[in-house]
PDB file of C-alpha atoms and ligand atoms in Angstrom:
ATOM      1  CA  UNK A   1     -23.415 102.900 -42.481  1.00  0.00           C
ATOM      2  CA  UNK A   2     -21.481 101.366 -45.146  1.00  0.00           C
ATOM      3  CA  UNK A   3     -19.118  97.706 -43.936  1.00  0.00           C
ATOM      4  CA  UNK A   4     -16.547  97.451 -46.722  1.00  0.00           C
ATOM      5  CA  UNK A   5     -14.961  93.924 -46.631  1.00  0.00           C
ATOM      6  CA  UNK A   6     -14.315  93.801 -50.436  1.00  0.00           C
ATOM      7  CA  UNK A   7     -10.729  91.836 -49.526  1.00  0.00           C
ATOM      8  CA  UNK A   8      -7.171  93.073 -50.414  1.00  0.00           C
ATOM      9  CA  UNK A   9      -7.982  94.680 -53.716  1.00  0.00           C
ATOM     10  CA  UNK A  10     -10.518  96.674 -52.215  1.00  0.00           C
ATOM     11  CA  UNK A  11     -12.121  99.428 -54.361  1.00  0.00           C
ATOM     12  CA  UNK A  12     -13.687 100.677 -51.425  1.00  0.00           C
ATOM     13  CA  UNK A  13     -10.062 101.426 -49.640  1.00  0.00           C
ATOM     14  CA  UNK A  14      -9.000 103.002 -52.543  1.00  0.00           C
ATOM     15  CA  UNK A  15     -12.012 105.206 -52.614  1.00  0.00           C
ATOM     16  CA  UNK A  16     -11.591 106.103 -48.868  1.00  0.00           C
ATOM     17  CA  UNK A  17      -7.768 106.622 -48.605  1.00  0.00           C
ATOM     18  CA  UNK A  18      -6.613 107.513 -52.488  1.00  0.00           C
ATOM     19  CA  UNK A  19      -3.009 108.467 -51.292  1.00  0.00           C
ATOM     20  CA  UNK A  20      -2.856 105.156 -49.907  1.00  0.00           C
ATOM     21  CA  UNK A  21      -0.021 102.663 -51.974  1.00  0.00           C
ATOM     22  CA  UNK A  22      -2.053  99.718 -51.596  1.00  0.00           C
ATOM     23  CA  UNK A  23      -1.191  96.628 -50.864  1.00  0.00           C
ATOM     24  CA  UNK A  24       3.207  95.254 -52.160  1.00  0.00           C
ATOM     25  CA  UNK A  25       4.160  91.781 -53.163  1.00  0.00           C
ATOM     26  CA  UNK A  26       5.707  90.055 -50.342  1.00  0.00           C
ATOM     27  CA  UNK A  27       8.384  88.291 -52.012  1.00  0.00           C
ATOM     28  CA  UNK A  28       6.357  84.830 -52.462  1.00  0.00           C
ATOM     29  CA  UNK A  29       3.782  82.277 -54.515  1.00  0.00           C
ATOM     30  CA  UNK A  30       1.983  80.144 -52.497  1.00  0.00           C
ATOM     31  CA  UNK A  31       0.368  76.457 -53.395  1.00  0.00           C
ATOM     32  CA  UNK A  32      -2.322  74.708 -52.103  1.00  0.00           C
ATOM     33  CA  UNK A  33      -4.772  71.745 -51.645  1.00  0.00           C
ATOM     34  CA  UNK A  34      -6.856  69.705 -50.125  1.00  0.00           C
ATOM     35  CA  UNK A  35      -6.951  65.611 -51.507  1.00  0.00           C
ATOM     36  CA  UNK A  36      -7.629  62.499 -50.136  1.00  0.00           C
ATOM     37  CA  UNK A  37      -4.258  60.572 -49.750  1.00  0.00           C
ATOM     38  CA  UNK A  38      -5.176  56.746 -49.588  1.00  0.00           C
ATOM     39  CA  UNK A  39      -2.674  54.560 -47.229  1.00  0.00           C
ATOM     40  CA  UNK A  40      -0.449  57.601 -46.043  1.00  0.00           C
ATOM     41  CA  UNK A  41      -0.523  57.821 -41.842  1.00  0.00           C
ATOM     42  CA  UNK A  42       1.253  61.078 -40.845  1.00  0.00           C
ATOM     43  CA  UNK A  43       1.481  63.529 -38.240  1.00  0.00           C
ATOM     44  CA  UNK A  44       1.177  67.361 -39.108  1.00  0.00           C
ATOM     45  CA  UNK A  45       4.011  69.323 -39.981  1.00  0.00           C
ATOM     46  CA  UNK A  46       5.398  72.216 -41.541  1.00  0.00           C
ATOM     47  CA  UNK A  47       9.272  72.291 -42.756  1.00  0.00           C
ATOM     48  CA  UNK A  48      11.409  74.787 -43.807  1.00  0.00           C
ATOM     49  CA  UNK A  49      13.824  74.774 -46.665  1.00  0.00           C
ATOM     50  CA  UNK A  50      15.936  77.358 -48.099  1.00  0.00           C
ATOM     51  CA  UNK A  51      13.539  79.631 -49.541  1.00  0.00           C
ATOM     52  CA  UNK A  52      10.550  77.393 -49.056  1.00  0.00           C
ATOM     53  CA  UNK A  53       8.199  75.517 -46.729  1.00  0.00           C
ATOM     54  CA  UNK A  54       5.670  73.137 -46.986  1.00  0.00           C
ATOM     55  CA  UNK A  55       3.028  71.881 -44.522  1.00  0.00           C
ATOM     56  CA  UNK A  56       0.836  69.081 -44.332  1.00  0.00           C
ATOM     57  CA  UNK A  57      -2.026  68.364 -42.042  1.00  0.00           C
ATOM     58  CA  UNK A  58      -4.262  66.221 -41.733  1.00  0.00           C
ATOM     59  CA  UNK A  59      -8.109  67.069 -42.164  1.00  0.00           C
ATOM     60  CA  UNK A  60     -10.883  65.392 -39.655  1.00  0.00           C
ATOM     61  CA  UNK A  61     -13.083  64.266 -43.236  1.00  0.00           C
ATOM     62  CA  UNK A  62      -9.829  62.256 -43.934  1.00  0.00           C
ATOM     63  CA  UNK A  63      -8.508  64.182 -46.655  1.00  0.00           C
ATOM     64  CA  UNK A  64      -5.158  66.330 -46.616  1.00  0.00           C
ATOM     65  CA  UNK A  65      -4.714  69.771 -46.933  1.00  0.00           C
ATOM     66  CA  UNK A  66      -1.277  70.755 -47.966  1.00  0.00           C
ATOM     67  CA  UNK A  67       0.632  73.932 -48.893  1.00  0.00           C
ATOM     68  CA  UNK A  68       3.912  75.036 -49.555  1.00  0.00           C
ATOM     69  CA  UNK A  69       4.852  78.487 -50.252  1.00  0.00           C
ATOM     70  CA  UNK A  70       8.511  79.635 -52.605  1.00  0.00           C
ATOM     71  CA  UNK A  71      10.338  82.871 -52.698  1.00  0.00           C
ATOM     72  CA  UNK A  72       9.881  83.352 -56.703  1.00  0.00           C
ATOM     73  CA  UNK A  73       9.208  86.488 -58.697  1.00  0.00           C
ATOM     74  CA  UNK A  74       5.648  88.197 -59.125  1.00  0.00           C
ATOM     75  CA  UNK A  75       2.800  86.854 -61.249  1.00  0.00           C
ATOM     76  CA  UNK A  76       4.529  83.675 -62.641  1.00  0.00           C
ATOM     77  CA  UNK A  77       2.630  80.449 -63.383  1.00  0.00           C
ATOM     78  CA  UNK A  78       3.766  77.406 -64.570  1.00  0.00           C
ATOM     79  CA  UNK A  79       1.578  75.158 -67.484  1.00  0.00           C
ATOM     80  CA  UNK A  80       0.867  72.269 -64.616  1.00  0.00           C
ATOM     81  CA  UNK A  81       1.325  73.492 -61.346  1.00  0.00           C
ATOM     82  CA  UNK A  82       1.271  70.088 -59.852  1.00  0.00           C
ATOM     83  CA  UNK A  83       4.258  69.488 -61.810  1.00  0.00           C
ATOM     84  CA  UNK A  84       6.052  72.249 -60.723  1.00  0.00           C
ATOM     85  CA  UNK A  85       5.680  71.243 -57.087  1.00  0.00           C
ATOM     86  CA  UNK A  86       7.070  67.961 -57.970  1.00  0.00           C
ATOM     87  CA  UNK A  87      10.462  69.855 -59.805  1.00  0.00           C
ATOM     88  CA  UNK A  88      10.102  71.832 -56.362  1.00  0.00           C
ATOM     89  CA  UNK A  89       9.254  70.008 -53.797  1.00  0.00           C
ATOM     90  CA  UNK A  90       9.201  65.970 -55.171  1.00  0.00           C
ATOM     91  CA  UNK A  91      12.524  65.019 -53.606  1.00  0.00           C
ATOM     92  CA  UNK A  92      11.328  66.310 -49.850  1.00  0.00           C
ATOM     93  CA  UNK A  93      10.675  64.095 -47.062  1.00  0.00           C
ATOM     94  CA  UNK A  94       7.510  61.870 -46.642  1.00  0.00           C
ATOM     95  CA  UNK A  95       4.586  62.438 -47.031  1.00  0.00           C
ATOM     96  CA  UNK A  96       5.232  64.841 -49.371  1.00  0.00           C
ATOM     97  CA  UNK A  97       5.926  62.977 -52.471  1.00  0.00           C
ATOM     98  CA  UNK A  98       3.101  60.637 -52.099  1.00  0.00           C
ATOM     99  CA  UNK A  99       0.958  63.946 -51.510  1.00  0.00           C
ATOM    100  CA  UNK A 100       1.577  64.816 -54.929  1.00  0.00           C
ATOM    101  CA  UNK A 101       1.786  61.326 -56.222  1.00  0.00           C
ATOM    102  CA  UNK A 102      -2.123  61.743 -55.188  1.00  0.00           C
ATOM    103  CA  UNK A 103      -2.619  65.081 -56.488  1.00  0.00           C
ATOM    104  CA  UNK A 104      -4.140  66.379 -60.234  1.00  0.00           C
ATOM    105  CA  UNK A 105      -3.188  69.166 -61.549  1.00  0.00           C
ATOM    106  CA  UNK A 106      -6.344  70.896 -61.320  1.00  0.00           C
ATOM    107  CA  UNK A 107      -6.193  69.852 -57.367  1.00  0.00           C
ATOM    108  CA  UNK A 108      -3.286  72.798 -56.767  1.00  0.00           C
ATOM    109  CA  UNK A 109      -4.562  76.328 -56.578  1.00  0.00           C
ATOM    110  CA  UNK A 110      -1.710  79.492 -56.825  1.00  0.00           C
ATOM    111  CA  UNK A 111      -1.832  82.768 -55.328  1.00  0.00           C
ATOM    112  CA  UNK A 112       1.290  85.344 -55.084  1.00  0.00           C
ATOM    113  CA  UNK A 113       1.604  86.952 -51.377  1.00  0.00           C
ATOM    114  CA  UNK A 114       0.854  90.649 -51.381  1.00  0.00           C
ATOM    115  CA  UNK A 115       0.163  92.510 -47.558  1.00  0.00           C
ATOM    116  CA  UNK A 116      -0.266  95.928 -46.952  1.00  0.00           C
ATOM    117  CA  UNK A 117       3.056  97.303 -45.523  1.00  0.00           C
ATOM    118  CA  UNK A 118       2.306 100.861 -44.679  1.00  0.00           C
ATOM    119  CA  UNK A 119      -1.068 100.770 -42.105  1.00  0.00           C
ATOM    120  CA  UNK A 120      -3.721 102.920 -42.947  1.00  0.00           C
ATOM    121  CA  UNK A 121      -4.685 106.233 -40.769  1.00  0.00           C
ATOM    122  CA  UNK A 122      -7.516 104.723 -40.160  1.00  0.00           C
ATOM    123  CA  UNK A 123     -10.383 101.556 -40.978  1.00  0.00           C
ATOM    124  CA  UNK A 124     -12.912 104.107 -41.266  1.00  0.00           C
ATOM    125  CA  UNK A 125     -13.889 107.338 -42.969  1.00  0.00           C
ATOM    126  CA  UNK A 126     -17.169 109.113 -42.165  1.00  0.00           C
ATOM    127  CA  UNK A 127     -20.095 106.239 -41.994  1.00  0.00           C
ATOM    128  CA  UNK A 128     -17.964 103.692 -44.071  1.00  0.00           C
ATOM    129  CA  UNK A 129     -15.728 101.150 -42.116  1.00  0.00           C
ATOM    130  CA  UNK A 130     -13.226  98.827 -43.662  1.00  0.00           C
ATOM    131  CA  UNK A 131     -12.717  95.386 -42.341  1.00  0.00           C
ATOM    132  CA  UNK A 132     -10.496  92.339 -42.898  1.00  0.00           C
ATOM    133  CA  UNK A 133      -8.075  92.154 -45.328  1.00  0.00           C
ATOM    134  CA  UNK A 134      -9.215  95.539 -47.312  1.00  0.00           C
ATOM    135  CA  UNK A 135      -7.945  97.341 -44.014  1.00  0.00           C
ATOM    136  CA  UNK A 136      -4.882  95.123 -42.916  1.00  0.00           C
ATOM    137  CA  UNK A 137      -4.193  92.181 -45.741  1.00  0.00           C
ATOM    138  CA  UNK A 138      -1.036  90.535 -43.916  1.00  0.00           C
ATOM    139  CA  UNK A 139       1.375  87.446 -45.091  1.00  0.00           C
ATOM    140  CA  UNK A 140      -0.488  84.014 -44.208  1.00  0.00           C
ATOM    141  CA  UNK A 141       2.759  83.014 -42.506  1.00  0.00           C
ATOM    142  CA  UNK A 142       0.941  83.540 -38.797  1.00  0.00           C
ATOM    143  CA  UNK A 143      -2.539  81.935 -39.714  1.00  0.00           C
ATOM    144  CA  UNK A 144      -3.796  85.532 -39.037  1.00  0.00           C
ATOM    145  CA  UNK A 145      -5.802  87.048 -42.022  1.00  0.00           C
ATOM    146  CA  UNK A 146      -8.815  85.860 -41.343  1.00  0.00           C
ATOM    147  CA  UNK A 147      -8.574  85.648 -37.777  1.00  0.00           C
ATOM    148  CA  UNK A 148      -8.689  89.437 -37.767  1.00  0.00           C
ATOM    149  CA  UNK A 149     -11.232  90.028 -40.018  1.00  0.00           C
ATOM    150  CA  UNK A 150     -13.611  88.154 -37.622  1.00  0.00           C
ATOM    151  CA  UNK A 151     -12.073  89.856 -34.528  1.00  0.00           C
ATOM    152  CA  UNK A 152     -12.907  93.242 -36.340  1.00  0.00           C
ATOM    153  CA  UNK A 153     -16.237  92.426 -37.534  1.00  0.00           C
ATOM    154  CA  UNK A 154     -16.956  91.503 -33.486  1.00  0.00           C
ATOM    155  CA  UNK A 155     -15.533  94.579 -32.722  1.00  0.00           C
ATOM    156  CA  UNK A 156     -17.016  96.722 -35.012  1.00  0.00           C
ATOM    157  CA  UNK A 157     -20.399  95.478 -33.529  1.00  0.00           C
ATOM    158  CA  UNK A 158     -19.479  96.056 -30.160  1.00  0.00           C
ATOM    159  CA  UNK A 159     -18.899  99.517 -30.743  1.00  0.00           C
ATOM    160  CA  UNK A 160     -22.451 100.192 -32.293  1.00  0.00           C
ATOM    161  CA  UNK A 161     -21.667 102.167 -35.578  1.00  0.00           C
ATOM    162  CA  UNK A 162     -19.064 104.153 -33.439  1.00  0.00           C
ATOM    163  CA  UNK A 163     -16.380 104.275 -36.149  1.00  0.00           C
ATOM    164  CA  UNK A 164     -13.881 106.228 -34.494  1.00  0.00           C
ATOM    165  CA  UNK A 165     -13.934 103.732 -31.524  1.00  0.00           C
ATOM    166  CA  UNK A 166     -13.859 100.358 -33.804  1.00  0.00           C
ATOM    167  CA  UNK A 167     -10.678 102.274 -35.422  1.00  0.00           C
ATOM    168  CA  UNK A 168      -8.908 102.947 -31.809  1.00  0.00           C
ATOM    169  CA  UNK A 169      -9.557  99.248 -31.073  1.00  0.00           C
ATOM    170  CA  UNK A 170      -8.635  97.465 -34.288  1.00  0.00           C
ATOM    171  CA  UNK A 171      -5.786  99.486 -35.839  1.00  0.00           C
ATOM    172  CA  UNK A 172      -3.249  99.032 -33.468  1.00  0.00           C
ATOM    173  CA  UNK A 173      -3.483  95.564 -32.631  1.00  0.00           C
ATOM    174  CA  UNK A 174      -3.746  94.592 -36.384  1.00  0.00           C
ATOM    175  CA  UNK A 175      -0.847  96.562 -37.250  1.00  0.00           C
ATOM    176  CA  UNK A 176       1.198  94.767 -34.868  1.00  0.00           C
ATOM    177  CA  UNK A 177       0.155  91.983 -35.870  1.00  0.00           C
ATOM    178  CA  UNK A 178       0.526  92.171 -39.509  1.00  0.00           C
ATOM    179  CA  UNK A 179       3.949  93.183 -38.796  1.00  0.00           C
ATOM    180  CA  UNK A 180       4.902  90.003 -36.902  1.00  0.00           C
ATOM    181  CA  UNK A 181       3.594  87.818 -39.646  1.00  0.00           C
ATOM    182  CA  UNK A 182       5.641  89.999 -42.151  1.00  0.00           C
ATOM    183  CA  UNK A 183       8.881  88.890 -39.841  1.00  0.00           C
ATOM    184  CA  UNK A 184       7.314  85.167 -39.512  1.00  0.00           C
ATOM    185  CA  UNK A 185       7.477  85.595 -43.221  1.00  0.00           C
ATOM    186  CA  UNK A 186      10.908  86.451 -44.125  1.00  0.00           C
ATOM    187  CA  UNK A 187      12.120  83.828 -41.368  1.00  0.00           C
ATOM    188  CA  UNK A 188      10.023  80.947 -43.178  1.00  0.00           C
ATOM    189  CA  UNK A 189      11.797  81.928 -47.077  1.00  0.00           C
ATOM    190  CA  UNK A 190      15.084  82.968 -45.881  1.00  0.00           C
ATOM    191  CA  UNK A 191      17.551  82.022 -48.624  1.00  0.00           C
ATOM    192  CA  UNK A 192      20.675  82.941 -47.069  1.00  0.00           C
ATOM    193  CA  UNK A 193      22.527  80.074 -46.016  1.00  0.00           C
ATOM    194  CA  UNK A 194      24.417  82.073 -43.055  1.00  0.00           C
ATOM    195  CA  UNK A 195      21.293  83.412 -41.809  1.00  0.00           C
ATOM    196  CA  UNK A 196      19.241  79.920 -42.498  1.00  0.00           C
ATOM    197  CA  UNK A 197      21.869  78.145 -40.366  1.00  0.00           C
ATOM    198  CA  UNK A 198      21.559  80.388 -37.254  1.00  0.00           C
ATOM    199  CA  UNK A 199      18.088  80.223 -37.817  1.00  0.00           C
ATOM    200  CA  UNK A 200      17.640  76.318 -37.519  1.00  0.00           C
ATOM    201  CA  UNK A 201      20.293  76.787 -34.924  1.00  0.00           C
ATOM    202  CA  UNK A 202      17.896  78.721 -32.825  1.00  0.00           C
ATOM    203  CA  UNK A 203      14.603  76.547 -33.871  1.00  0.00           C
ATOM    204  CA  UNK A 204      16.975  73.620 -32.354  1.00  0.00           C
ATOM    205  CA  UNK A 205      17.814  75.059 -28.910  1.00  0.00           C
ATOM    206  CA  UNK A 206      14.281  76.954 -28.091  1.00  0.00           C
ATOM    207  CA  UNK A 207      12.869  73.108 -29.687  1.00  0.00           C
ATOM    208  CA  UNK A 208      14.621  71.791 -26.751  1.00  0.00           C
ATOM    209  CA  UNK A 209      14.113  74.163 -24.290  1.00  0.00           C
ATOM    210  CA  UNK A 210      10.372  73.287 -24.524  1.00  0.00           C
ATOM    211  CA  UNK A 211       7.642  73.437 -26.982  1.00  0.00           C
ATOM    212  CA  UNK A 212       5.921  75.646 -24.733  1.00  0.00           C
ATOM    213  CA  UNK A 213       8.293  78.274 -25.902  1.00  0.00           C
ATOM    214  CA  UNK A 214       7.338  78.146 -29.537  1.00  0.00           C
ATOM    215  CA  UNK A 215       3.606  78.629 -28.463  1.00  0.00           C
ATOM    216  CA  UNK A 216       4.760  81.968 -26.559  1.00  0.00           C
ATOM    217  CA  UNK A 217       4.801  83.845 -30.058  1.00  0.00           C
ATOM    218  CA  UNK A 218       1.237  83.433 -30.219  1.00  0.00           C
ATOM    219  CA  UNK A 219       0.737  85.722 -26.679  1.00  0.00           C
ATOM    220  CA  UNK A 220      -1.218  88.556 -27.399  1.00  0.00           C
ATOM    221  CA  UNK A 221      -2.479  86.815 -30.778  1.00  0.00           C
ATOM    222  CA  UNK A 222      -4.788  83.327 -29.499  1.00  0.00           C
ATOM    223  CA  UNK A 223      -5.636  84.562 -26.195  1.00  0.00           C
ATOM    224  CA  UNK A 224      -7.741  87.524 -27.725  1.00  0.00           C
ATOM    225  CA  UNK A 225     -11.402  87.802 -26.089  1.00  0.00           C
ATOM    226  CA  UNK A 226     -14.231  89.384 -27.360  1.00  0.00           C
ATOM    227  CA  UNK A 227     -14.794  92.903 -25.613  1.00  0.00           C
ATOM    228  CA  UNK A 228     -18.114  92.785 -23.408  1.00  0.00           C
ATOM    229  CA  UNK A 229     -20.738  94.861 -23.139  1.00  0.00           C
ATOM    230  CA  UNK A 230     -20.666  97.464 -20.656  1.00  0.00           C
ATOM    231  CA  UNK A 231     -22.343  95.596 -16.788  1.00  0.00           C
ATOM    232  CA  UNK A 232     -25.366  97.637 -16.725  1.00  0.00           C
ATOM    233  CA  UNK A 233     -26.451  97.013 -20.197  1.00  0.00           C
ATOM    234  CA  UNK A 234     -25.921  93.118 -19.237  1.00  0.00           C
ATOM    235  CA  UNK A 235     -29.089  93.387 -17.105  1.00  0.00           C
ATOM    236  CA  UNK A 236     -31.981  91.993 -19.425  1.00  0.00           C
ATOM    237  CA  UNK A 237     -34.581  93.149 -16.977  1.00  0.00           C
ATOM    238  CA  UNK A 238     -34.903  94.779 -13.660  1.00  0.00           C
ATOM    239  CA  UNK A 239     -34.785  92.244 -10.677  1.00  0.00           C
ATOM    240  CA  UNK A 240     -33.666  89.662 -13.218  1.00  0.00           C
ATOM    241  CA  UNK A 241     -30.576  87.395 -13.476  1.00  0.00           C
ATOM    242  CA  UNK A 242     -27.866  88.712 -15.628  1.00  0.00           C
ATOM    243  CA  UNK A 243     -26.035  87.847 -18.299  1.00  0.00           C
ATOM    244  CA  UNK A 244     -22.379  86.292 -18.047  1.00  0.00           C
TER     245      UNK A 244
HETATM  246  C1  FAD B   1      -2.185  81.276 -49.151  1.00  0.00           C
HETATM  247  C2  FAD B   1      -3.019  81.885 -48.071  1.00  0.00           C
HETATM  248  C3  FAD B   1      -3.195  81.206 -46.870  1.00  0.00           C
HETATM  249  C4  FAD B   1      -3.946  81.766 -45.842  1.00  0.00           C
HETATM  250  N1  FAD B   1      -4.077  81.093 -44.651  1.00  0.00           N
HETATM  251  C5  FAD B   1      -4.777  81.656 -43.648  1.00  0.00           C
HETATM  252  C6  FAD B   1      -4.940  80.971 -42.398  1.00  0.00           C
HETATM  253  O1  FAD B   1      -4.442  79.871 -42.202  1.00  0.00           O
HETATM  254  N2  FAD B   1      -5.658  81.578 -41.416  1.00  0.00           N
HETATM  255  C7  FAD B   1      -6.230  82.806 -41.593  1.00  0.00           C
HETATM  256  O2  FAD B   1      -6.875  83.316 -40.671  1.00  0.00           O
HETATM  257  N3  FAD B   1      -6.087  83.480 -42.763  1.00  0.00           N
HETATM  258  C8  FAD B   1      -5.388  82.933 -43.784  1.00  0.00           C
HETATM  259  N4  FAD B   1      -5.255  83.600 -44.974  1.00  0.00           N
HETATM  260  C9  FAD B   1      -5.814  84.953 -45.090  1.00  0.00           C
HETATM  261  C10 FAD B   1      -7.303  84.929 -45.359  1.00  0.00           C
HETATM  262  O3  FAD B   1      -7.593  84.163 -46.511  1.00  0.00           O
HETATM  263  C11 FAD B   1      -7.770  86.363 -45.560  1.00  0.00           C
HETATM  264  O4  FAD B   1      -7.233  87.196 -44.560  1.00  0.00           O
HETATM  265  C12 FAD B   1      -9.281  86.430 -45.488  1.00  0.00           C
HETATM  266  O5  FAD B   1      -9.846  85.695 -46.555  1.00  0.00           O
HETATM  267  C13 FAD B   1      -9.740  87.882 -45.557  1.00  0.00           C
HETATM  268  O6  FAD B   1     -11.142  87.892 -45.553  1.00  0.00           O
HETATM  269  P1  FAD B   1     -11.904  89.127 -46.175  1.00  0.00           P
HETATM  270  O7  FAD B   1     -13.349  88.796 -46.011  1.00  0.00           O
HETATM  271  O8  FAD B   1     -11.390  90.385 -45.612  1.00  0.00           O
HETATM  272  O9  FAD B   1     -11.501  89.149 -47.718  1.00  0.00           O
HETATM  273  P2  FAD B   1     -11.775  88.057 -48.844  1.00  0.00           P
HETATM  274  O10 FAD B   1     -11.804  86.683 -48.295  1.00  0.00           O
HETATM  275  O11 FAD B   1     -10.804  88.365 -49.939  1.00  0.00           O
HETATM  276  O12 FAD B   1     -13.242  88.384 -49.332  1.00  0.00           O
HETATM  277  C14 FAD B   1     -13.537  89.568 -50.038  1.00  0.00           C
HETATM  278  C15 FAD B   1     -14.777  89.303 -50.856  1.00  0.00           C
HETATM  279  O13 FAD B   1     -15.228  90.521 -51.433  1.00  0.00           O
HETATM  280  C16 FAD B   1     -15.611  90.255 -52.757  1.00  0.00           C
HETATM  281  N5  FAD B   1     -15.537  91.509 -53.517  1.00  0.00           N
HETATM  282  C17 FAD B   1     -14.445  92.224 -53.840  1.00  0.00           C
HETATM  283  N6  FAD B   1     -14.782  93.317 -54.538  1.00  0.00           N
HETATM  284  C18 FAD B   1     -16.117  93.305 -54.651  1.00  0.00           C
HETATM  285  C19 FAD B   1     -17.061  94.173 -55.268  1.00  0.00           C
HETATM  286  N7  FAD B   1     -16.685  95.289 -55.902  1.00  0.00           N
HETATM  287  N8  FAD B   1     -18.360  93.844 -55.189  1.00  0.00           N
HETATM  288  C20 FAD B   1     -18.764  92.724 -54.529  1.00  0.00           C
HETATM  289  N9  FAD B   1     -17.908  91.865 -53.925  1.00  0.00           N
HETATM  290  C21 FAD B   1     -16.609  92.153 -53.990  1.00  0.00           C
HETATM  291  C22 FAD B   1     -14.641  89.198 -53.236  1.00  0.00           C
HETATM  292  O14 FAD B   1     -15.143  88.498 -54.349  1.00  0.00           O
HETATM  293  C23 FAD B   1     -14.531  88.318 -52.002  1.00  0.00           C
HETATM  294  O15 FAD B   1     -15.532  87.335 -51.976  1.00  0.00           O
HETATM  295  C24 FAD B   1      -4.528  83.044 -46.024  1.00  0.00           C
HETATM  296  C25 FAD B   1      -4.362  83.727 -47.242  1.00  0.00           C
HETATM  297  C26 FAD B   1      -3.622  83.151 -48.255  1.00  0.00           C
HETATM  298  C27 FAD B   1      -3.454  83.913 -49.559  1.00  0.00           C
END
């Protein structure tokens, strides 16, 4: 049995599924890093512009890890990207200016966005099964890429090289789920200032309502649990205990 996790580009996928498109742009560059940011006390947060967010968190080591993400066209780069978060992003609320006050240039890594909008027939073909983002790359916007490339690679050893069975349990919950973060996506870099206004509106009221609310988009998503092995196999010996 071949495990193909060879990421979004994957060679493998195209070998398996050659009608496949592949994976599309999703309409976005993303920047990030991760610097120490002397004298700055914050709590986490992400905010959402008109077209862009940013988020900054703070790391346990001390340091910061930051990202922001802009609706811009494919493949561009600029000279100094640290610079063009500044023309970007430099007049933003605290602590984002003196995030990038601390930043190099060589701190800020780029990526474009690119998910896999149509879902594959399957994440398997004869003995070779596809896993993570070669079988369901999705927008970041829902934390969930490489959540679900762990979730399938538990999976996919629960089922014991029975490929058709890791499919029927993987490819319907990551499909969904890709999809939401595609919709999480276009809500984060809306640029329409109608829509962005009833947007915020609605962040406002369902803020108020309760955080708890927010958290509810995550059902079906955080409270995943690993599937178990069938109760007689859990029996490591006769007239022994067994296993929880
Ligand atoms: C900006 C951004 C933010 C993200 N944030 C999050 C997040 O907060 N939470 C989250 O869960 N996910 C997040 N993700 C998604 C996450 O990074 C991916 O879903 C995850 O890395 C997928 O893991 P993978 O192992 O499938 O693929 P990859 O991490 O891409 O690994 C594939 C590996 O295969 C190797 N490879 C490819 N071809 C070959 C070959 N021919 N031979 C040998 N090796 C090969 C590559 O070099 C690479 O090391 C984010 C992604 C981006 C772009």
């Amino acid at each position: 049995m071949v495990v193909a996790a060879d990421g979004i580009h994957s060679a493998v996928r195209r070998a398996l599924f050659p009608d496949h498109p592949g994976p599309v742009y999703s309409g976005f560059t993303t920047w990030r890093l991760v610097i120490p940011v002397p004298g700055v006390g914050f709590a986490s947060h992400e905010t959402w512009g008109r077209g862009r967010i940013w988020g900054t968190h703070p790391l346990k080591d001390g340091r910061v890890y930051a990202y922001a993400a802009a609706v811009t066209p494919a493949a561009g780069h600029a000279a100094d990207e640290r610079a063009e978060l500044l023309h970007r992003y430099g007049d933003w609320h605290d602590p984002i200016p003196a995030v990038l006050a601390a930043a190099r240039p060589e701190d800020v890594l780029r990526h474009d966005v690119h998910h896999i909008a149509e879902p594959l027939p399957a994440y398997h073909r004869g003995r070779v099964a596809l896993l993570g983002d070669a079988a369901h790359a999705m927008p970041p916007n829902l934390g969930q890429g490489g959540n679900q490339a762990v979730e399938d690679a538990v999976v996919l050893a629960h089922h014991n090289q029975d490929l058709a069975a890791y499919t029927a349990a993987r490819l319907p919950r990551t499909t969904a789920i890709a999809r939401q973060a595609v919709k999480v996506a276009r809500l984060n870099l809306m640029s329409n200032r109608a829509g962005i206004a009833v947007r915020d509106a609605a962040i406002l009221a369902l803020s108020k309502a309760g955080p708890a609310l927010f958290l509810r988009g995550f059902d079906g998503i955080a409270d995943w649990r690993p599937p178990q092995p069938p109760y007689a196999s859990r029996r490591t010996q006769v007239g022994e205990r067994y296993e929880r």
